[in-house]
Amino acid sequence: MRSQIGALTSSQRPPRGPNWYPSGIVRQIVLDTETTGLEIADGHRVIEIGCIELVHRRPTGRDWHRYLKPGRDVDPGALAVHGITNEFLATQPEFAQVAGEFLAFIDGAELVIHNAEFDVGFLDAELATAGISPPIAERCRVLDTLALARRMHPGQRNNLDALCKRYNVDNSTRDLHGALLDARILADVYLAMSGGQAALGLDAAPTAPGAAAAAGTVARGAVRIPVIRASDAELAAHEVSLDTIDRVSGGRTIFRAGTARGA
């Protein structure tokens, strides 16, 4: 019999589990994996999973991280990338042993993954090997930051290192790939690329004399609210969202129709 771990409907789940948030709260999990090699068809397996939780685009401090025993050797090429040895992995749990807690952590969230097809494909293969259903896409929405970056920066290099350089994200500790480290870096890149707190400066009020005036402010009673202009990256991300809405609606959106009429 195939296991149904994590397959309960919302009405069947406890109302106050570890991942419970009030209605309207946006929960995202930035996720990365490391593997024994590149091809599922060649029997390669997941050996590390790292997850970072964001709620309303802010890191909560919660994460989930495990190394896994794959039941096969790591390819030399993969070892050169992540440095995770067969000897170390031999002491780790198998995926099936931690699948329940992993699925409980990601359940119902939007997954933010760079080159999502690769990671989701490997995770689905692990679920299938463990006899667990349903697959990732039936548990979570998936946002592929590589696809987003390619739309925002066509014709440019859009791997994680290139995006770190483009968005001034510090990746100086990334001598080797690691799932949790890369998830943390990707979280910073995603927030900057999609107009997050780091790009907008929402966490820091101006302190220098005249700084608020330079940024532009709007008075509201005794509170002066900074007006922050959108960056090129934010405008590009907004256009991506508009394109998606227009495509789903079959081209019947008012804003696209108005543009076509020259409004």
PDB file of C-alpha atoms in Angstrom:
ATOM      1  CA  MET A   1       0.000   0.000   0.000  1.00  0.00           C
ATOM      2  CA  ARG A   2       1.322   3.420  -0.930  1.00  0.00           C
ATOM      3  CA  SER A   3       1.748   5.862   1.926  1.00  0.00           C
ATOM      4  CA  GLN A   4      -0.317   9.057   1.957  1.00  0.00           C
ATOM      5  CA  ILE A   5       2.030  11.121   4.162  1.00  0.00           C
ATOM      6  CA  GLY A   6       1.022  14.757   4.086  1.00  0.00           C
ATOM      7  CA  ALA A   7      -1.974  14.098   1.816  1.00  0.00           C
ATOM      8  CA  LEU A   8      -4.711  15.157   4.240  1.00  0.00           C
ATOM      9  CA  THR A   9      -7.126  17.846   3.139  1.00  0.00           C
ATOM     10  CA  SER A  10      -7.207  21.177   4.978  1.00  0.00           C
ATOM     11  CA  SER A  11     -10.392  20.133   6.782  1.00  0.00           C
ATOM     12  CA  GLN A  12      -8.680  16.980   8.067  1.00  0.00           C
ATOM     13  CA  ARG A  13      -5.520  18.681   9.338  1.00  0.00           C
ATOM     14  CA  PRO A  14      -5.234  19.927  12.939  1.00  0.00           C
ATOM     15  CA  PRO A  15      -6.173  23.627  13.041  1.00  0.00           C
ATOM     16  CA  ARG A  16      -3.081  24.693  15.004  1.00  0.00           C
ATOM     17  CA  GLY A  17      -0.137  22.659  13.701  1.00  0.00           C
ATOM     18  CA  PRO A  18       3.496  23.931  13.615  1.00  0.00           C
ATOM     19  CA  ASN A  19       2.931  25.539  10.208  1.00  0.00           C
ATOM     20  CA  TRP A  20      -0.442  27.099  10.996  1.00  0.00           C
ATOM     21  CA  TYR A  21      -0.857  30.785  10.171  1.00  0.00           C
ATOM     22  CA  PRO A  22      -4.017  32.927  10.045  1.00  0.00           C
ATOM     23  CA  SER A  23      -5.885  33.162   6.766  1.00  0.00           C
ATOM     24  CA  GLY A  24      -4.221  35.540   4.321  1.00  0.00           C
ATOM     25  CA  ILE A  25      -0.660  34.927   5.548  1.00  0.00           C
ATOM     26  CA  VAL A  26       1.698  34.179   2.638  1.00  0.00           C
ATOM     27  CA  ARG A  27       4.100  31.356   3.526  1.00  0.00           C
ATOM     28  CA  GLN A  28       7.011  30.486   1.252  1.00  0.00           C
ATOM     29  CA  ILE A  29       9.767  27.892   1.573  1.00  0.00           C
ATOM     30  CA  VAL A  30      13.035  28.622  -0.210  1.00  0.00           C
ATOM     31  CA  LEU A  31      14.439  25.184  -1.025  1.00  0.00           C
ATOM     32  CA  ASP A  32      17.616  23.666  -2.430  1.00  0.00           C
ATOM     33  CA  THR A  33      18.989  20.138  -2.781  1.00  0.00           C
ATOM     34  CA  GLU A  34      22.313  18.443  -3.411  1.00  0.00           C
ATOM     35  CA  THR A  35      22.476  15.106  -5.225  1.00  0.00           C
ATOM     36  CA  THR A  36      24.850  12.264  -6.065  1.00  0.00           C
ATOM     37  CA  GLY A  37      24.801  13.293  -9.723  1.00  0.00           C
ATOM     38  CA  LEU A  38      22.791  15.000 -12.419  1.00  0.00           C
ATOM     39  CA  GLU A  39      20.481  12.340 -13.897  1.00  0.00           C
ATOM     40  CA  ILE A  40      17.570  10.628 -12.165  1.00  0.00           C
ATOM     41  CA  ALA A  41      17.537   8.076 -15.000  1.00  0.00           C
ATOM     42  CA  ASP A  42      21.034   6.987 -13.948  1.00  0.00           C
ATOM     43  CA  GLY A  43      19.827   6.234 -10.432  1.00  0.00           C
ATOM     44  CA  HIS A  44      21.138   9.390  -8.769  1.00  0.00           C
ATOM     45  CA  ARG A  45      19.653  10.380  -5.422  1.00  0.00           C
ATOM     46  CA  VAL A  46      19.141  13.372  -3.132  1.00  0.00           C
ATOM     47  CA  ILE A  47      21.794  13.649  -0.393  1.00  0.00           C
ATOM     48  CA  GLU A  48      20.946  17.026   1.174  1.00  0.00           C
ATOM     49  CA  ILE A  49      17.832  19.192   1.512  1.00  0.00           C
ATOM     50  CA  GLY A  50      17.834  22.737   2.882  1.00  0.00           C
ATOM     51  CA  CYS A  51      14.723  24.856   3.465  1.00  0.00           C
ATOM     52  CA  ILE A  52      14.259  28.444   4.709  1.00  0.00           C
ATOM     53  CA  GLU A  53      10.828  29.754   5.762  1.00  0.00           C
ATOM     54  CA  LEU A  54       9.534  33.179   4.689  1.00  0.00           C
ATOM     55  CA  VAL A  55       6.236  34.609   5.917  1.00  0.00           C
ATOM     56  CA  HIS A  56       5.014  37.721   4.121  1.00  0.00           C
ATOM     57  CA  ARG A  57       8.459  37.882   2.498  1.00  0.00           C
ATOM     58  CA  ARG A  58      10.329  37.999   5.803  1.00  0.00           C
ATOM     59  CA  PRO A  59      12.598  35.204   7.123  1.00  0.00           C
ATOM     60  CA  THR A  60      11.048  33.716  10.257  1.00  0.00           C
ATOM     61  CA  GLY A  61      14.209  32.024  11.540  1.00  0.00           C
ATOM     62  CA  ARG A  62      12.698  28.580  10.932  1.00  0.00           C
ATOM     63  CA  ASP A  63      14.517  26.157   8.645  1.00  0.00           C
ATOM     64  CA  TRP A  64      14.666  22.442   7.870  1.00  0.00           C
ATOM     65  CA  HIS A  65      17.916  20.738   6.924  1.00  0.00           C
ATOM     66  CA  ARG A  66      18.977  17.111   6.567  1.00  0.00           C
ATOM     67  CA  TYR A  67      21.755  15.078   4.971  1.00  0.00           C
ATOM     68  CA  LEU A  68      20.577  11.754   3.535  1.00  0.00           C
ATOM     69  CA  LYS A  69      22.069   8.317   2.903  1.00  0.00           C
ATOM     70  CA  PRO A  70      21.547   7.678  -0.815  1.00  0.00           C
ATOM     71  CA  GLY A  71      22.331   3.962  -1.073  1.00  0.00           C
ATOM     72  CA  ARG A  72      24.844   4.616  -3.860  1.00  0.00           C
ATOM     73  CA  ASP A  73      28.146   6.415  -4.364  1.00  0.00           C
ATOM     74  CA  VAL A  74      28.480  10.121  -5.118  1.00  0.00           C
ATOM     75  CA  ASP A  75      29.848  10.856  -8.600  1.00  0.00           C
ATOM     76  CA  PRO A  76      33.316  12.474  -8.583  1.00  0.00           C
ATOM     77  CA  GLY A  77      31.948  15.481 -10.491  1.00  0.00           C
ATOM     78  CA  ALA A  78      29.231  16.035  -7.897  1.00  0.00           C
ATOM     79  CA  LEU A  79      31.719  15.587  -5.053  1.00  0.00           C
ATOM     80  CA  ALA A  80      33.828  18.390  -6.528  1.00  0.00           C
ATOM     81  CA  VAL A  81      30.774  20.680  -6.433  1.00  0.00           C
ATOM     82  CA  HIS A  82      29.471  20.031  -2.902  1.00  0.00           C
ATOM     83  CA  GLY A  83      32.238  18.099  -1.119  1.00  0.00           C
ATOM     84  CA  ILE A  84      29.845  15.669   0.598  1.00  0.00           C
ATOM     85  CA  THR A  85      31.589  12.316   0.913  1.00  0.00           C
ATOM     86  CA  ASN A  86      30.269   8.756   0.807  1.00  0.00           C
ATOM     87  CA  GLU A  87      31.761   8.096   4.253  1.00  0.00           C
ATOM     88  CA  PHE A  88      29.831  10.988   5.804  1.00  0.00           C
ATOM     89  CA  LEU A  89      26.562  10.054   4.089  1.00  0.00           C
ATOM     90  CA  ALA A  90      26.788   6.449   5.298  1.00  0.00           C
ATOM     91  CA  THR A  91      25.943   7.688   8.809  1.00  0.00           C
ATOM     92  CA  GLN A  92      22.881   9.715   7.777  1.00  0.00           C
ATOM     93  CA  PRO A  93      19.187   8.683   7.681  1.00  0.00           C
ATOM     94  CA  GLU A  94      17.511   7.578   4.462  1.00  0.00           C
ATOM     95  CA  PHE A  95      14.955   9.878   2.836  1.00  0.00           C
ATOM     96  CA  ALA A  96      12.047   7.628   3.836  1.00  0.00           C
ATOM     97  CA  GLN A  97      13.001   8.040   7.505  1.00  0.00           C
ATOM     98  CA  VAL A  98      12.659  11.847   7.432  1.00  0.00           C
ATOM     99  CA  ALA A  99      10.046  12.236   4.684  1.00  0.00           C
ATOM    100  CA  GLY A 100       7.224  12.864   7.138  1.00  0.00           C
ATOM    101  CA  GLU A 101       8.909  15.810   8.867  1.00  0.00           C
ATOM    102  CA  PHE A 102      10.090  17.230   5.520  1.00  0.00           C
ATOM    103  CA  LEU A 103       6.590  17.146   4.039  1.00  0.00           C
ATOM    104  CA  ALA A 104       5.119  18.600   7.226  1.00  0.00           C
ATOM    105  CA  PHE A 105       7.521  21.550   6.916  1.00  0.00           C
ATOM    106  CA  ILE A 106       6.716  22.360   3.263  1.00  0.00           C
ATOM    107  CA  ASP A 107       3.027  21.417   3.337  1.00  0.00           C
ATOM    108  CA  GLY A 108       0.817  24.017   1.664  1.00  0.00           C
ATOM    109  CA  ALA A 109       3.590  26.589   1.157  1.00  0.00           C
ATOM    110  CA  GLU A 110       4.843  28.096  -2.082  1.00  0.00           C
ATOM    111  CA  LEU A 111       8.265  26.624  -2.855  1.00  0.00           C
ATOM    112  CA  VAL A 112      10.877  29.056  -4.174  1.00  0.00           C
ATOM    113  CA  ILE A 113      13.522  27.074  -6.073  1.00  0.00           C
ATOM    114  CA  HIS A 114      16.258  27.990  -8.567  1.00  0.00           C
ATOM    115  CA  ASN A 115      15.931  25.638 -11.554  1.00  0.00           C
ATOM    116  CA  ALA A 116      12.899  24.031  -9.961  1.00  0.00           C
ATOM    117  CA  GLU A 117      12.546  21.287 -12.563  1.00  0.00           C
ATOM    118  CA  PHE A 118      15.784  19.706 -11.321  1.00  0.00           C
ATOM    119  CA  ASP A 119      15.032  19.784  -7.582  1.00  0.00           C
ATOM    120  CA  VAL A 120      11.352  18.886  -7.870  1.00  0.00           C
ATOM    121  CA  GLY A 121      12.186  16.017 -10.223  1.00  0.00           C
ATOM    122  CA  PHE A 122      14.643  14.565  -7.709  1.00  0.00           C
ATOM    123  CA  LEU A 123      12.265  15.063  -4.773  1.00  0.00           C
ATOM    124  CA  ASP A 124       9.427  13.387  -6.670  1.00  0.00           C
ATOM    125  CA  ALA A 125      11.751  10.468  -7.436  1.00  0.00           C
ATOM    126  CA  GLU A 126      12.566  10.145  -3.724  1.00  0.00           C
ATOM    127  CA  LEU A 127       8.878  10.220  -2.834  1.00  0.00           C
ATOM    128  CA  ALA A 128       8.142   7.540  -5.427  1.00  0.00           C
ATOM    129  CA  THR A 129      10.996   5.335  -4.168  1.00  0.00           C
ATOM    130  CA  ALA A 130       9.639   5.650  -0.635  1.00  0.00           C
ATOM    131  CA  GLY A 131       6.117   4.812  -1.828  1.00  0.00           C
ATOM    132  CA  ILE A 132       4.762   8.216  -0.810  1.00  0.00           C
ATOM    133  CA  SER A 133       2.153  10.183  -2.740  1.00  0.00           C
ATOM    134  CA  PRO A 134       1.149  12.703  -4.018  1.00  0.00           C
ATOM    135  CA  PRO A 135       4.076  14.444  -5.795  1.00  0.00           C
ATOM    136  CA  ILE A 136       5.396  17.889  -4.899  1.00  0.00           C
ATOM    137  CA  ALA A 137       3.286  19.841  -7.425  1.00  0.00           C
ATOM    138  CA  GLU A 138       0.101  18.499  -5.808  1.00  0.00           C
ATOM    139  CA  ARG A 139       1.263  19.615  -2.356  1.00  0.00           C
ATOM    140  CA  CYS A 140       2.732  23.052  -3.041  1.00  0.00           C
ATOM    141  CA  ARG A 141       2.859  25.832  -5.570  1.00  0.00           C
ATOM    142  CA  VAL A 142       6.329  26.159  -7.108  1.00  0.00           C
ATOM    143  CA  LEU A 143       8.046  29.408  -8.111  1.00  0.00           C
ATOM    144  CA  ASP A 144      11.127  28.902 -10.312  1.00  0.00           C
ATOM    145  CA  THR A 145      13.525  31.812  -9.767  1.00  0.00           C
ATOM    146  CA  LEU A 146      15.608  30.737 -12.776  1.00  0.00           C
ATOM    147  CA  ALA A 147      12.596  31.147 -15.076  1.00  0.00           C
ATOM    148  CA  LEU A 148      11.832  34.503 -13.411  1.00  0.00           C
ATOM    149  CA  ALA A 149      15.439  35.669 -13.837  1.00  0.00           C
ATOM    150  CA  ARG A 150      15.479  34.669 -17.508  1.00  0.00           C
ATOM    151  CA  ARG A 151      12.399  36.773 -18.158  1.00  0.00           C
ATOM    152  CA  MET A 152      13.813  39.726 -16.256  1.00  0.00           C
ATOM    153  CA  HIS A 153      17.359  39.440 -17.689  1.00  0.00           C
ATOM    154  CA  PRO A 154      17.115  37.758 -21.109  1.00  0.00           C
ATOM    155  CA  GLY A 155      20.391  36.815 -22.729  1.00  0.00           C
ATOM    156  CA  GLN A 156      22.357  37.173 -19.476  1.00  0.00           C
ATOM    157  CA  ARG A 157      23.869  34.640 -17.099  1.00  0.00           C
ATOM    158  CA  ASN A 158      21.256  33.813 -14.480  1.00  0.00           C
ATOM    159  CA  ASN A 159      22.868  31.188 -12.271  1.00  0.00           C
ATOM    160  CA  LEU A 160      22.904  31.883  -8.532  1.00  0.00           C
ATOM    161  CA  ASP A 161      26.429  33.325  -8.499  1.00  0.00           C
ATOM    162  CA  ALA A 162      25.596  35.718 -11.362  1.00  0.00           C
ATOM    163  CA  LEU A 163      22.423  36.867  -9.607  1.00  0.00           C
ATOM    164  CA  CYS A 164      24.337  37.426  -6.367  1.00  0.00           C
ATOM    165  CA  LYS A 165      26.682  39.749  -8.238  1.00  0.00           C
ATOM    166  CA  ARG A 166      23.810  41.513 -10.013  1.00  0.00           C
ATOM    167  CA  TYR A 167      21.854  42.132  -6.805  1.00  0.00           C
ATOM    168  CA  ASN A 168      24.815  42.688  -4.455  1.00  0.00           C
ATOM    169  CA  VAL A 169      24.078  39.585  -2.370  1.00  0.00           C
ATOM    170  CA  ASP A 170      27.071  38.348  -0.371  1.00  0.00           C
ATOM    171  CA  ASN A 171      28.024  34.801  -1.389  1.00  0.00           C
ATOM    172  CA  SER A 172      31.636  34.975  -0.196  1.00  0.00           C
ATOM    173  CA  THR A 173      31.160  31.896   2.033  1.00  0.00           C
ATOM    174  CA  ARG A 174      30.070  29.747  -0.918  1.00  0.00           C
ATOM    175  CA  ASP A 175      33.321  27.887  -1.674  1.00  0.00           C
ATOM    176  CA  LEU A 176      31.301  24.702  -2.154  1.00  0.00           C
ATOM    177  CA  HIS A 177      27.594  24.235  -2.814  1.00  0.00           C
ATOM    178  CA  GLY A 178      25.431  23.332   0.171  1.00  0.00           C
ATOM    179  CA  ALA A 179      21.654  23.029   0.276  1.00  0.00           C
ATOM    180  CA  LEU A 180      21.020  25.155   3.385  1.00  0.00           C
ATOM    181  CA  LEU A 181      23.639  27.774   2.480  1.00  0.00           C
ATOM    182  CA  ASP A 182      22.323  28.023  -1.078  1.00  0.00           C
ATOM    183  CA  ALA A 183      18.736  28.294   0.201  1.00  0.00           C
ATOM    184  CA  ARG A 184      19.769  31.225   2.419  1.00  0.00           C
ATOM    185  CA  ILE A 185      21.538  32.932  -0.485  1.00  0.00           C
ATOM    186  CA  LEU A 186      18.600  32.267  -2.816  1.00  0.00           C
ATOM    187  CA  ALA A 187      16.210  33.800  -0.268  1.00  0.00           C
ATOM    188  CA  ASP A 188      18.239  37.040  -0.353  1.00  0.00           C
ATOM    189  CA  VAL A 189      18.420  36.973  -4.160  1.00  0.00           C
ATOM    190  CA  TYR A 190      14.694  36.274  -4.524  1.00  0.00           C
ATOM    191  CA  LEU A 191      13.703  39.118  -2.188  1.00  0.00           C
ATOM    192  CA  ALA A 192      15.986  41.545  -4.021  1.00  0.00           C
ATOM    193  CA  MET A 193      15.018  40.320  -7.494  1.00  0.00           C
ATOM    194  CA  SER A 194      11.289  40.474  -6.834  1.00  0.00           C
ATOM    195  CA  GLY A 195      11.343  43.781  -4.975  1.00  0.00           C
ATOM    196  CA  GLY A 196      11.881  42.540  -1.429  1.00  0.00           C
ATOM    197  CA  GLN A 197      12.884  44.298   1.767  1.00  0.00           C
ATOM    198  CA  ALA A 198      16.592  44.393   0.915  1.00  0.00           C
ATOM    199  CA  ALA A 199      15.916  46.143  -2.385  1.00  0.00           C
ATOM    200  CA  LEU A 200      13.333  48.509  -0.962  1.00  0.00           C
ATOM    201  CA  GLY A 201      15.100  49.372   2.285  1.00  0.00           C
ATOM    202  CA  LEU A 202      11.901  48.899   4.281  1.00  0.00           C
ATOM    203  CA  ASP A 203      13.741  47.791   7.403  1.00  0.00           C
ATOM    204  CA  ALA A 204      15.766  50.962   7.838  1.00  0.00           C
ATOM    205  CA  ALA A 205      14.325  54.448   8.332  1.00  0.00           C
ATOM    206  CA  PRO A 206      16.404  57.407   7.080  1.00  0.00           C
ATOM    207  CA  THR A 207      18.524  58.880   9.844  1.00  0.00           C
ATOM    208  CA  ALA A 208      20.692  61.502   8.160  1.00  0.00           C
ATOM    209  CA  PRO A 209      19.337  65.071   8.120  1.00  0.00           C
ATOM    210  CA  GLY A 210      17.320  65.618   4.980  1.00  0.00           C
ATOM    211  CA  ALA A 211      17.399  61.924   4.035  1.00  0.00           C
ATOM    212  CA  ALA A 212      13.631  61.587   4.269  1.00  0.00           C
ATOM    213  CA  ALA A 213      13.116  64.651   2.137  1.00  0.00           C
ATOM    214  CA  ALA A 214      15.496  63.305  -0.464  1.00  0.00           C
ATOM    215  CA  ALA A 215      13.588  60.027  -0.641  1.00  0.00           C
ATOM    216  CA  GLY A 216      10.232  61.834  -0.710  1.00  0.00           C
ATOM    217  CA  THR A 217       7.689  61.688   2.106  1.00  0.00           C
ATOM    218  CA  VAL A 218       3.967  61.907   2.555  1.00  0.00           C
ATOM    219  CA  ALA A 219       2.632  63.429   5.784  1.00  0.00           C
ATOM    220  CA  ARG A 220      -0.184  61.523   7.468  1.00  0.00           C
ATOM    221  CA  GLY A 221      -1.051  63.074  10.811  1.00  0.00           C
ATOM    222  CA  ALA A 222       2.066  62.953  12.984  1.00  0.00           C
ATOM    223  CA  VAL A 223       3.610  60.130  10.897  1.00  0.00           C
ATOM    224  CA  ARG A 224       5.817  60.783   7.879  1.00  0.00           C
ATOM    225  CA  ILE A 225       5.751  57.793   5.531  1.00  0.00           C
ATOM    226  CA  PRO A 226       8.679  57.379   3.108  1.00  0.00           C
ATOM    227  CA  VAL A 227       7.752  57.150  -0.572  1.00  0.00           C
ATOM    228  CA  ILE A 228      10.121  54.699  -2.232  1.00  0.00           C
ATOM    229  CA  ARG A 229      10.448  54.699  -6.008  1.00  0.00           C
ATOM    230  CA  ALA A 230      10.399  51.357  -7.800  1.00  0.00           C
ATOM    231  CA  SER A 231      13.731  50.090  -9.107  1.00  0.00           C
ATOM    232  CA  ASP A 232      14.228  48.671 -12.608  1.00  0.00           C
ATOM    233  CA  ALA A 233      14.194  45.144 -11.148  1.00  0.00           C
ATOM    234  CA  GLU A 234      10.919  45.809  -9.322  1.00  0.00           C
ATOM    235  CA  LEU A 235       9.313  47.203 -12.476  1.00  0.00           C
ATOM    236  CA  ALA A 236      10.492  44.173 -14.439  1.00  0.00           C
ATOM    237  CA  ALA A 237       9.062  41.810 -11.811  1.00  0.00           C
ATOM    238  CA  HIS A 238       5.781  43.740 -11.962  1.00  0.00           C
ATOM    239  CA  GLU A 239       5.661  43.300 -15.739  1.00  0.00           C
ATOM    240  CA  VAL A 240       6.205  39.548 -15.290  1.00  0.00           C
ATOM    241  CA  SER A 241       3.186  39.442 -12.966  1.00  0.00           C
ATOM    242  CA  LEU A 242       1.078  41.449 -15.418  1.00  0.00           C
ATOM    243  CA  ASP A 243       2.076  39.141 -18.282  1.00  0.00           C
ATOM    244  CA  THR A 244       1.038  36.111 -16.232  1.00  0.00           C
ATOM    245  CA  ILE A 245      -2.357  37.620 -15.370  1.00  0.00           C
ATOM    246  CA  ASP A 246      -2.921  38.618 -18.999  1.00  0.00           C
ATOM    247  CA  ARG A 247      -1.984  35.136 -20.259  1.00  0.00           C
ATOM    248  CA  VAL A 248      -4.272  33.338 -17.794  1.00  0.00           C
ATOM    249  CA  SER A 249      -7.169  35.651 -18.694  1.00  0.00           C
ATOM    250  CA  GLY A 250      -6.729  34.955 -22.401  1.00  0.00           C
ATOM    251  CA  GLY A 251      -5.767  38.547 -23.142  1.00  0.00           C
ATOM    252  CA  ARG A 252      -8.950  40.017 -21.689  1.00  0.00           C
ATOM    253  CA  THR A 253      -7.414  42.134 -18.939  1.00  0.00           C
ATOM    254  CA  ILE A 254      -8.520  45.775 -18.789  1.00  0.00           C
ATOM    255  CA  PHE A 255      -4.979  47.135 -18.510  1.00  0.00           C
ATOM    256  CA  ARG A 256      -3.805  45.302 -21.661  1.00  0.00           C
ATOM    257  CA  ALA A 257      -6.959  46.240 -23.539  1.00  0.00           C
ATOM    258  CA  GLY A 258      -6.433  49.878 -22.563  1.00  0.00           C
ATOM    259  CA  THR A 259      -2.852  49.742 -23.834  1.00  0.00           C
ATOM    260  CA  ALA A 260      -3.980  48.262 -27.119  1.00  0.00           C
ATOM    261  CA  ARG A 261      -6.433  51.163 -27.561  1.00  0.00           C
ATOM    262  CA  GLY A 262      -3.727  53.682 -26.767  1.00  0.00           C
ATOM    263  CA  ALA A 263      -5.315  54.591 -23.424  1.00  0.00           C
TER     264      ALA A 263
END
